[in-house]
CSV table of N, CA, C and O in Angstrom, one decimal:
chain,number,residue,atom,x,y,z
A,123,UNK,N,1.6,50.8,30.2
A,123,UNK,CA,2.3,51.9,29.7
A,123,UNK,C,2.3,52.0,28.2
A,123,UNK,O,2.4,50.9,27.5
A,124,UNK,N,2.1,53.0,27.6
A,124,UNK,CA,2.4,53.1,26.1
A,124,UNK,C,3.1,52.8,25.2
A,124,UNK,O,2.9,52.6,24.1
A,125,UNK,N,4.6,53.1,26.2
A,125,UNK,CA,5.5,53.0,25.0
A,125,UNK,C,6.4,51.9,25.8
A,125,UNK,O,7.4,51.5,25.2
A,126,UNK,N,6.2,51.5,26.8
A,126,UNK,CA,6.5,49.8,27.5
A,126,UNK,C,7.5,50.2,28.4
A,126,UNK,O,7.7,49.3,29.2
A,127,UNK,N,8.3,51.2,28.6
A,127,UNK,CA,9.6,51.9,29.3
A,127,UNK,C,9.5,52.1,30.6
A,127,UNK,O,10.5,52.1,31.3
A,128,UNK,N,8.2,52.2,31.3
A,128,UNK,CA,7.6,52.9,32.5
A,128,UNK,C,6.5,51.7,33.2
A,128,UNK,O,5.3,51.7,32.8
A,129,UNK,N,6.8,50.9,34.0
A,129,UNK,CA,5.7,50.0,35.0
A,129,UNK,C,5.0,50.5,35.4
A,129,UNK,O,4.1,50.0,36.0
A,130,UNK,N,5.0,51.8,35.1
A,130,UNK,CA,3.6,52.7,35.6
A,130,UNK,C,3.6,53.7,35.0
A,130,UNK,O,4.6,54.4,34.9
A,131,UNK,N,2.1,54.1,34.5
A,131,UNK,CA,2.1,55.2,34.2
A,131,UNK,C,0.4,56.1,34.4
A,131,UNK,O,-0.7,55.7,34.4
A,132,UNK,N,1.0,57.5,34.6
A,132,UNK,CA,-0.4,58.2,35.2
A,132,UNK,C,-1.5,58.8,33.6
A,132,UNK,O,-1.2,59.5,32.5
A,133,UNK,N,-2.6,58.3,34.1
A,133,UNK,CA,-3.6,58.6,33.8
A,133,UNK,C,-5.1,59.1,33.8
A,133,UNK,O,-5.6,58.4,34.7
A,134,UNK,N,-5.5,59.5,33.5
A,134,UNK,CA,-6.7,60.1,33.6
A,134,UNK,C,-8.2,59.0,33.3
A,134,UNK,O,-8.6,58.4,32.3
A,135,UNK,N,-9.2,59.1,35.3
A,135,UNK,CA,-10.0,57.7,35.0
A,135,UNK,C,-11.4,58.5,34.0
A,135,UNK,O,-11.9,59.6,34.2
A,136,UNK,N,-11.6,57.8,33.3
A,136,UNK,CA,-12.6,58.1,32.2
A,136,UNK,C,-14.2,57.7,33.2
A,136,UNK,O,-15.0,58.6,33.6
A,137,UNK,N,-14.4,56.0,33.2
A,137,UNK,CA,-15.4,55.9,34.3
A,137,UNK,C,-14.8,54.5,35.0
A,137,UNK,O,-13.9,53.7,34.5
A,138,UNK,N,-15.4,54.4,36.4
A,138,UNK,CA,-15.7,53.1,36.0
A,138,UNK,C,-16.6,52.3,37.1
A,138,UNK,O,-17.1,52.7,38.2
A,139,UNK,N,-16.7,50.8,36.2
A,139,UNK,CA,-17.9,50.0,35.9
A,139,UNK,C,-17.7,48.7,36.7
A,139,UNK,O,-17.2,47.7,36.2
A,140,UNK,N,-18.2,48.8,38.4
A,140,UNK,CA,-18.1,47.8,38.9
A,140,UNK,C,-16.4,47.8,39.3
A,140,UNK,O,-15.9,48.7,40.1
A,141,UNK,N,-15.8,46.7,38.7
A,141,UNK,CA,-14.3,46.3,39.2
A,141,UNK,C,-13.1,47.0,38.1
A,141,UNK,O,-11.9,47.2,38.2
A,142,UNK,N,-14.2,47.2,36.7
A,142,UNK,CA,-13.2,47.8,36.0
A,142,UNK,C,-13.4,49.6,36.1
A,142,UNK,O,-14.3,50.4,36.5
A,143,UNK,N,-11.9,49.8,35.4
A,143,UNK,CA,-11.2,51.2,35.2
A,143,UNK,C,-11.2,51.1,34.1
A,143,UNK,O,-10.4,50.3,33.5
A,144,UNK,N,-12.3,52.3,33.0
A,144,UNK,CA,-11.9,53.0,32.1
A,144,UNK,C,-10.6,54.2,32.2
A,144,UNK,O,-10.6,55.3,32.8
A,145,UNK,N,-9.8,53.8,31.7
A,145,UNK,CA,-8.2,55.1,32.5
A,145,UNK,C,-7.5,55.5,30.7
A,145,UNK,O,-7.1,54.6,29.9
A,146,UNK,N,-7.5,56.9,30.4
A,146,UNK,CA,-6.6,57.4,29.1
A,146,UNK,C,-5.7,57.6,29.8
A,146,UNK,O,-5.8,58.0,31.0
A,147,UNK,N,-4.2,57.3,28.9
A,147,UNK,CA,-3.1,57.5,29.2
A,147,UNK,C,-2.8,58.5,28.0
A,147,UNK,O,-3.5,58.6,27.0
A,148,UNK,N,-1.6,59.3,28.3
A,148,UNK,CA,-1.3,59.9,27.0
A,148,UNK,C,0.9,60.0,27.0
A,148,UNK,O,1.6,59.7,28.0
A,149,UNK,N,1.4,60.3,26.1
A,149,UNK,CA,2.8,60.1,26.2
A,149,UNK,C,3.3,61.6,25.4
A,149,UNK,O,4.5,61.8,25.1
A,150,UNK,N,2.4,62.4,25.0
A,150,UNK,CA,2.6,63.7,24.5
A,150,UNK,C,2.7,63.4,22.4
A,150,UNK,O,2.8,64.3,21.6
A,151,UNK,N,2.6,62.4,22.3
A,151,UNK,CA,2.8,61.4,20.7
A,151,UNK,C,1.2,60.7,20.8
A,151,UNK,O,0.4,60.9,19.9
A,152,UNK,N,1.1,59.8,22.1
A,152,UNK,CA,0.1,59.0,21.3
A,152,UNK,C,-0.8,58.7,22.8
A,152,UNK,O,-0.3,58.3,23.8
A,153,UNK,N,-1.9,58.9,22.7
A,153,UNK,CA,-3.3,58.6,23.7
A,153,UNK,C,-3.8,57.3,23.4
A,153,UNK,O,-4.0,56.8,22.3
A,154,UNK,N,-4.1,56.8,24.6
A,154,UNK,CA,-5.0,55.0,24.1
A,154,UNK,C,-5.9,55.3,25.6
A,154,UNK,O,-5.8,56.2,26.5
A,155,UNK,N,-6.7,54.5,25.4
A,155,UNK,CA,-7.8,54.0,26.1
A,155,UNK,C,-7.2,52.8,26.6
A,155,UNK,O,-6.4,52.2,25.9
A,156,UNK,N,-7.6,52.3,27.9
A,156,UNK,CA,-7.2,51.6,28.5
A,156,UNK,C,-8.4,50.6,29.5
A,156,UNK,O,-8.9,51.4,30.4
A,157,UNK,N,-8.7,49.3,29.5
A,157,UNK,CA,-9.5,48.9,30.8
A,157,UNK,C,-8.9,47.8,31.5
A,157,UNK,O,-8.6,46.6,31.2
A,158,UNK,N,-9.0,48.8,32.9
A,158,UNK,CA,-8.2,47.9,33.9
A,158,UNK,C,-8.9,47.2,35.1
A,158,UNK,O,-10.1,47.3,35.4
A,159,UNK,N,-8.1,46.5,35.6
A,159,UNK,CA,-9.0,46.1,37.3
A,159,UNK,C,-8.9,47.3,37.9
A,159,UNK,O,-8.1,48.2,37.5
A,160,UNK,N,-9.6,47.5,38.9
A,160,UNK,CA,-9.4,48.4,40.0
A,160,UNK,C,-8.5,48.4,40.9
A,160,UNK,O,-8.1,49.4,41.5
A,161,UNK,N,-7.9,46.7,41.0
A,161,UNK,CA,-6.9,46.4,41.4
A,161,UNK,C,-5.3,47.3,41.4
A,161,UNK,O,-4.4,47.7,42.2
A,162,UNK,N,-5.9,47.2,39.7
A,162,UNK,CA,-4.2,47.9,39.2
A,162,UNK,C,-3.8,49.2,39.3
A,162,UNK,O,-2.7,49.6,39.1
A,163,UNK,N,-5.0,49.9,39.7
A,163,UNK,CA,-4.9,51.8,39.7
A,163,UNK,C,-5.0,52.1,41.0
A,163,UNK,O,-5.9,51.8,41.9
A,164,UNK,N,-3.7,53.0,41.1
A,164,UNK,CA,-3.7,53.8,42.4
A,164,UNK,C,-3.8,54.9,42.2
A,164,UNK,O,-3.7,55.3,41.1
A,165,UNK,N,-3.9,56.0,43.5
A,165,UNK,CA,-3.9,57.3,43.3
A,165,UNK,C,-2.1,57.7,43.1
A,165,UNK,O,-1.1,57.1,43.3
A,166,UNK,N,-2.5,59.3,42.4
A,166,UNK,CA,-1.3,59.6,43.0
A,166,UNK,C,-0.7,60.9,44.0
A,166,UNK,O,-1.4,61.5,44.8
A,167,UNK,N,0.5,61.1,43.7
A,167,UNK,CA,1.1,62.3,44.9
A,167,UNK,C,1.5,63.6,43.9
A,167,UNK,O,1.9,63.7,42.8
A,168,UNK,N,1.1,64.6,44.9
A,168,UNK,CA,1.7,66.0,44.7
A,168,UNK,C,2.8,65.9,44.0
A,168,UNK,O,3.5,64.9,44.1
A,169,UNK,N,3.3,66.9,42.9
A,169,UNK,CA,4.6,66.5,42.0
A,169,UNK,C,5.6,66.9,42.6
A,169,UNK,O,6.2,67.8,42.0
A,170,UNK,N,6.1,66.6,43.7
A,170,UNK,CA,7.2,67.1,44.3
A,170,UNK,C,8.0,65.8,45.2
A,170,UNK,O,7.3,65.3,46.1
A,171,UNK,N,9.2,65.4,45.1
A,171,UNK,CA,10.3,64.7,45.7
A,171,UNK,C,10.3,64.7,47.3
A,171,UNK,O,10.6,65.7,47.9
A,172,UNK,N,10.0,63.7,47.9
A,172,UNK,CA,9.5,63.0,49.4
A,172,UNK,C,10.8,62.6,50.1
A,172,UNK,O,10.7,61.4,50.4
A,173,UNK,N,11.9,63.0,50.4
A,173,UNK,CA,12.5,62.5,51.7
A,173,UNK,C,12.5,61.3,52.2
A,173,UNK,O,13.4,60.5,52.2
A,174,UNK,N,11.0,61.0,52.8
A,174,UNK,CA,10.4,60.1,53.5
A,174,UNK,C,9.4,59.4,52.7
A,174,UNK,O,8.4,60.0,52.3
A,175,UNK,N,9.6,58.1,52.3
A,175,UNK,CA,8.4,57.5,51.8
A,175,UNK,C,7.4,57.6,52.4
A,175,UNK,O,6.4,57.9,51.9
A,176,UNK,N,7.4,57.3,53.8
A,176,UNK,CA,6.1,57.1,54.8
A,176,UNK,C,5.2,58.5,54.8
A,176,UNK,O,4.0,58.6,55.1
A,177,UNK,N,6.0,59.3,54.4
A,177,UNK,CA,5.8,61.4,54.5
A,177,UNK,C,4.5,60.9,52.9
A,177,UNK,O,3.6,61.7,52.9
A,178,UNK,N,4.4,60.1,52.1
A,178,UNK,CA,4.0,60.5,51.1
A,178,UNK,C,2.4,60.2,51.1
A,178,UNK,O,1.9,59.4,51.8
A,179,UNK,N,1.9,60.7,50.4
A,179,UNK,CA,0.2,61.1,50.8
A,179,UNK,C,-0.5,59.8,50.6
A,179,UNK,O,-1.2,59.3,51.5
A,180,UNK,N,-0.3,59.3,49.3
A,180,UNK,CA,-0.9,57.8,48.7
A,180,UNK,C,0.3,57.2,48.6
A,180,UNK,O,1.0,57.5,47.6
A,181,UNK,N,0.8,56.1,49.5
A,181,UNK,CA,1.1,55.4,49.8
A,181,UNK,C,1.1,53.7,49.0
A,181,UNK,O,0.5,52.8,49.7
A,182,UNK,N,1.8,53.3,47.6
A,182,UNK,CA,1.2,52.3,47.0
A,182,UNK,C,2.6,52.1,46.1
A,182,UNK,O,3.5,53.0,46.1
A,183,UNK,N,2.9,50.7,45.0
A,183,UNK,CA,4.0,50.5,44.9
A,183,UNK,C,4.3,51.5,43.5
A,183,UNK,O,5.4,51.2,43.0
A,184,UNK,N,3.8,52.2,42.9
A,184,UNK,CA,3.8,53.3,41.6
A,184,UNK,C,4.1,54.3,42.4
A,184,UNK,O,5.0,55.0,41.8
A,185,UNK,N,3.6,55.0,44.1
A,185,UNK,CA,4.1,55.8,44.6
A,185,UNK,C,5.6,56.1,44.9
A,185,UNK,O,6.4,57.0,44.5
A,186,UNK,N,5.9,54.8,45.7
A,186,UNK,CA,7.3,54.2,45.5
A,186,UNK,C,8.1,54.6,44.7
A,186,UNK,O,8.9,55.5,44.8
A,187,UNK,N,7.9,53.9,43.8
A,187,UNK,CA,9.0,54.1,42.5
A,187,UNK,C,9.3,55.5,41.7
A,187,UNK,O,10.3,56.0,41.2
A,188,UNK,N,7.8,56.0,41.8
A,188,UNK,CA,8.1,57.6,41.1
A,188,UNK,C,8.7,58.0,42.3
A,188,UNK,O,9.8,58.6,42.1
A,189,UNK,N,8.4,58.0,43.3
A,189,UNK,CA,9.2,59.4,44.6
A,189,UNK,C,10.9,58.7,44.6
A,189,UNK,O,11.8,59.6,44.5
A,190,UNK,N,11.4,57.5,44.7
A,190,UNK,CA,12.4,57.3,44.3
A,190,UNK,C,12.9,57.5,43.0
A,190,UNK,O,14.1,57.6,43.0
A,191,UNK,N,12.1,57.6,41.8
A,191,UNK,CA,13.1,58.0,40.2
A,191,UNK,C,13.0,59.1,40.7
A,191,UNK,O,14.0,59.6,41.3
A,192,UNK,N,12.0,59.8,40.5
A,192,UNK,CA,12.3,61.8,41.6
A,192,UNK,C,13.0,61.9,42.0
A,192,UNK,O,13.3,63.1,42.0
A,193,UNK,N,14.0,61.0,42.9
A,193,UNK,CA,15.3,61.8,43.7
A,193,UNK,C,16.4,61.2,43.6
A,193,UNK,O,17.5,61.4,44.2
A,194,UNK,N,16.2,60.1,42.4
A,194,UNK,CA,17.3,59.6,42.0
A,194,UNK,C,18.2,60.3,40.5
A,194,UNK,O,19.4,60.2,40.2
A,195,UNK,N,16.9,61.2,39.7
A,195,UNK,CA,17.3,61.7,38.5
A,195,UNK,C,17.7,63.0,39.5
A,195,UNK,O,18.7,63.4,39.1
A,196,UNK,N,17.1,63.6,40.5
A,196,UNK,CA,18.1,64.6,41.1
A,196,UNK,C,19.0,64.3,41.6
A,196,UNK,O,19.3,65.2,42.4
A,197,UNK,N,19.6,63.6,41.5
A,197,UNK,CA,21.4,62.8,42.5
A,197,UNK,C,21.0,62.8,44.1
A,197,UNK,O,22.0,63.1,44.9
A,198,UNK,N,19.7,62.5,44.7
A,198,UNK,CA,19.2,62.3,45.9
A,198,UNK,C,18.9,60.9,45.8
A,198,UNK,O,17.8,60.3,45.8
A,199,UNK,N,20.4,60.3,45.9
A,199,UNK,CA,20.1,58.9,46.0
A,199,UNK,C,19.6,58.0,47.3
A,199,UNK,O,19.6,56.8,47.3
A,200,UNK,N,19.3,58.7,48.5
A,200,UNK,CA,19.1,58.3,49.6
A,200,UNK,C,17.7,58.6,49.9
A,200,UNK,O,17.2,59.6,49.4
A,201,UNK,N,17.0,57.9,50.5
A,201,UNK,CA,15.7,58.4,50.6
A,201,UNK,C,15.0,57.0,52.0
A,201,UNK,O,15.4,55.8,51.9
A,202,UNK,N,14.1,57.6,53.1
A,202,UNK,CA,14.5,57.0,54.4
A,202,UNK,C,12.7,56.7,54.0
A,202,UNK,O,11.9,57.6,53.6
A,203,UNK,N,12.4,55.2,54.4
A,203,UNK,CA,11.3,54.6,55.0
A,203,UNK,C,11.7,54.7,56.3
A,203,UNK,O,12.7,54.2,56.7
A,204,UNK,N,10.9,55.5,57.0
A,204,UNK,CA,10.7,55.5,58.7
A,204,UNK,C,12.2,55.5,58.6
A,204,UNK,O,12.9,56.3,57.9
A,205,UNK,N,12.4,54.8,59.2
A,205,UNK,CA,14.1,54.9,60.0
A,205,UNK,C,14.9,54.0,59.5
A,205,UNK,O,16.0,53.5,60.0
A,206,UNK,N,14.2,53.7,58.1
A,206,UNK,CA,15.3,53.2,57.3
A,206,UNK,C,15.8,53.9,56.1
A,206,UNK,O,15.1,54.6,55.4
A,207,UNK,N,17.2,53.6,55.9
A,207,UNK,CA,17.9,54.4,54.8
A,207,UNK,C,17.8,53.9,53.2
A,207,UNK,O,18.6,52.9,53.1
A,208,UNK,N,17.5,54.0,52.6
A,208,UNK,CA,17.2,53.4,51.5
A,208,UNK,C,18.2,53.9,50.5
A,208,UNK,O,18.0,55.2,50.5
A,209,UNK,N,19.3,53.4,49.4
A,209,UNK,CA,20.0,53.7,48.6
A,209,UNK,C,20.0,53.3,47.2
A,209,UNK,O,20.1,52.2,46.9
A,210,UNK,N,19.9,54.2,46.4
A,210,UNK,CA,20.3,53.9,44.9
A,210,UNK,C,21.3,53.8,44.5
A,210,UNK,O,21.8,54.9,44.4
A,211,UNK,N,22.2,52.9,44.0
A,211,UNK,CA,23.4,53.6,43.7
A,211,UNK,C,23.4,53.8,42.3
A,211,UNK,O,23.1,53.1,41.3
A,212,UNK,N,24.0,55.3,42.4
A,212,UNK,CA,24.1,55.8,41.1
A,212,UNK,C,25.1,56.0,39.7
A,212,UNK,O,24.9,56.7,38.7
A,213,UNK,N,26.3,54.9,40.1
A,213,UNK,CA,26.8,54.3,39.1
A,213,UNK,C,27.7,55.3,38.7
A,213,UNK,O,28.0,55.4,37.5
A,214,UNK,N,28.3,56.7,39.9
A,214,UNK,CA,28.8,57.6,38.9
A,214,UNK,C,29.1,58.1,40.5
A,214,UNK,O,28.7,57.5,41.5
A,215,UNK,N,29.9,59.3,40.6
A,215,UNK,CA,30.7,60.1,41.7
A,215,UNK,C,29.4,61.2,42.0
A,215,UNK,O,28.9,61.5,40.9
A,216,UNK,N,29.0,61.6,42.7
A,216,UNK,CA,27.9,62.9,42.9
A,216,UNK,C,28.7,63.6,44.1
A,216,UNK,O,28.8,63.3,45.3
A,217,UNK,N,29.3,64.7,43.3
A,217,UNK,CA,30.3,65.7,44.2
A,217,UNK,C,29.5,66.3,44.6
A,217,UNK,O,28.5,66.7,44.1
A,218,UNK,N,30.4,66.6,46.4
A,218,UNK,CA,29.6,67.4,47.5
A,218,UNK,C,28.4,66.5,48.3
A,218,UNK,O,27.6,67.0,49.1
A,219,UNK,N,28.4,64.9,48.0
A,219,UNK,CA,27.7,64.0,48.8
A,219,UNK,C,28.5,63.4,49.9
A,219,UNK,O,28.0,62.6,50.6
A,220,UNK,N,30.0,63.6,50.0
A,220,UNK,CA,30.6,63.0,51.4
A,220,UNK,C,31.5,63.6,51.9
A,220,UNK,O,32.1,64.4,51.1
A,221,UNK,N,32.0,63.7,52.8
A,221,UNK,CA,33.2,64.6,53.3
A,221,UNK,C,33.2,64.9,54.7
A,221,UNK,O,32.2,64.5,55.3
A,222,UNK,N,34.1,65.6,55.5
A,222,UNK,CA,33.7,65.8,56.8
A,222,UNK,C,32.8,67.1,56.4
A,222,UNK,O,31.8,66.9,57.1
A,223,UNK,N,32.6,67.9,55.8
A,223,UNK,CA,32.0,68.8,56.0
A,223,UNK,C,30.2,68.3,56.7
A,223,UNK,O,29.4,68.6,57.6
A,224,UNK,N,30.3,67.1,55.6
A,224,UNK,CA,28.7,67.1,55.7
A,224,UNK,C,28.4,65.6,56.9
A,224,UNK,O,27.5,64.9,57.2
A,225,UNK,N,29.9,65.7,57.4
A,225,UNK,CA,29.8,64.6,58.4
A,225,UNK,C,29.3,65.7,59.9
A,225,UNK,O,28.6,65.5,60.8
A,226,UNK,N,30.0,66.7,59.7
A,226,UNK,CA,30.1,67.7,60.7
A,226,UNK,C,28.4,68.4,60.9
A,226,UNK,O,27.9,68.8,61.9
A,227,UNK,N,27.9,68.3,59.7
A,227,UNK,CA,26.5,68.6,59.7
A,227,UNK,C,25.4,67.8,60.6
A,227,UNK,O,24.7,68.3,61.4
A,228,UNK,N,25.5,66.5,60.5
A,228,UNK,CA,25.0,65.1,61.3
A,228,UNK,C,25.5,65.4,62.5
A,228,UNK,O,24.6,65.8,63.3
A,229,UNK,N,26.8,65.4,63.1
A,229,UNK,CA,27.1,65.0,64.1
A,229,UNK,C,26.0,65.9,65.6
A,229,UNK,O,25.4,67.0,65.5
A,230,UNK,N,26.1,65.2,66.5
A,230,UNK,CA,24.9,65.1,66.9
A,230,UNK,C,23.2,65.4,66.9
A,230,UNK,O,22.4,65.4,67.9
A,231,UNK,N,22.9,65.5,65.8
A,231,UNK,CA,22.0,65.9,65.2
A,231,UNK,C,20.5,64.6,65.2
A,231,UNK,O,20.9,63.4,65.1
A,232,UNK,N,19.3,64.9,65.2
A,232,UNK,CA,18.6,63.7,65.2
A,232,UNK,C,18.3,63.2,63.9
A,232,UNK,O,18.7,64.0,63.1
A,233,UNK,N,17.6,61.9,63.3
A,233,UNK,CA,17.9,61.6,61.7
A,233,UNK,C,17.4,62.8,61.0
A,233,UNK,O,18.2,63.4,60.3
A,234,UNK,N,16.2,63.1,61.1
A,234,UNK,CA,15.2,64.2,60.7
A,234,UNK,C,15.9,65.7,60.5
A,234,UNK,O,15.7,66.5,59.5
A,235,UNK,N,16.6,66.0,61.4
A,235,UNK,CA,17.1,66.9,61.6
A,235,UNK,C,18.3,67.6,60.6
A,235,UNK,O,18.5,68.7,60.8
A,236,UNK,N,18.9,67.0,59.6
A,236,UNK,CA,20.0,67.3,59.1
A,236,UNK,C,20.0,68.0,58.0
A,236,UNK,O,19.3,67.4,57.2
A,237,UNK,N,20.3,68.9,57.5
A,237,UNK,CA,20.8,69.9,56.7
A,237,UNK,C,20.6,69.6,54.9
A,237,UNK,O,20.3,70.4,53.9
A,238,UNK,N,20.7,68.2,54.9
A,238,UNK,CA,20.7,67.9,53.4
A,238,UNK,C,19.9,66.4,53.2
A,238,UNK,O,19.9,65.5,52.4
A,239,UNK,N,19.3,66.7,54.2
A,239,UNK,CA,18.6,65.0,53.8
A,239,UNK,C,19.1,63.7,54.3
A,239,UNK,O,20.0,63.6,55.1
A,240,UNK,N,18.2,62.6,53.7
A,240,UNK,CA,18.6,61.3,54.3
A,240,UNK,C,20.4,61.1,53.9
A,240,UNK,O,21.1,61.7,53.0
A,241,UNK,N,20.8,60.2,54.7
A,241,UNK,CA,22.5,60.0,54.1
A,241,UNK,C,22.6,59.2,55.2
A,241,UNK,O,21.8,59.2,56.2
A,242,UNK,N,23.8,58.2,55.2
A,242,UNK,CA,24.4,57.5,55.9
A,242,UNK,C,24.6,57.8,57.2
A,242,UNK,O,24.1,57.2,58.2
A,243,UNK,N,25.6,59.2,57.2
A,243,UNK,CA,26.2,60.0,58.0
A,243,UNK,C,25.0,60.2,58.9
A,243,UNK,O,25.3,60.6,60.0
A,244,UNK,N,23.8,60.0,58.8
A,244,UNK,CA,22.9,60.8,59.6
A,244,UNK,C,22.3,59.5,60.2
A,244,UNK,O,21.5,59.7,61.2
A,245,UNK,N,22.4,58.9,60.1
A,245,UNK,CA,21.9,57.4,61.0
A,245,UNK,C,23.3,56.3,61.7
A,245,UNK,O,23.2,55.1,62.2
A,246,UNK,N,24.4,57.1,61.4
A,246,UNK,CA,26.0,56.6,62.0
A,246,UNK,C,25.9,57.2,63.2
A,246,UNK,O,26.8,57.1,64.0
């Protein structure tokens, strides 16, 4: 990463040679050149916030982490591998995430199926 803040960051592959990755990064301030293993670059996903990890197209641990900061900077702190619930906690109250209302939503309902996304409520 450029400015050291980010375990990952997207770039643009220039060539590459064998096992290495020619890859520019840029941070909107400052562009570098970069050569990596092949190892270390993965693709990435459509710019839009995944529900489902397993739902997401390239599948790798930079995929991960951005589709979770994506719905953790939106107060979607829940986010389901297959049939599991996965939680951030966000260190702060996010009104309109619990109540009967939204218990009443889940009830009998299948996980997939619910009104607002992954949540507790929806796998109880």
């Amino acid at each position: 990463s450029i400015d050291g803040d980010d375990l990952y960051t997207k770039g643009a592959v220039l060539s590459i040679n064998g096992n290495k990755v020619t890859v520019e990064t840029s941070n909107n301030v400052k562009t570098q050149e970069l050569i990596l293993p092949l190892t270390e670059c993965y693709q990435i996903n459509p710019d839009s916030d995944c529900p489902d990890h397993c739902q997401l197209m390239h599948l790798n641990p930079a995929t991960l982490l951005e589709n979770t900061t994506k719905r953790f900077k939106a107060d979607k702190i829940y986010t389901y591998v297959g049939e599991i619930l996965v939680a951030v906690n966000p260190f702060k109250w996010i009104h309109g995430l619990y109540g009967t209302n939204n218990m009443e939503h889940c009830r009998g309902k299948k996980l997939y199926n619910t009104a607002f996304g992954p949540h507790p409520y929806s796998i109880s």
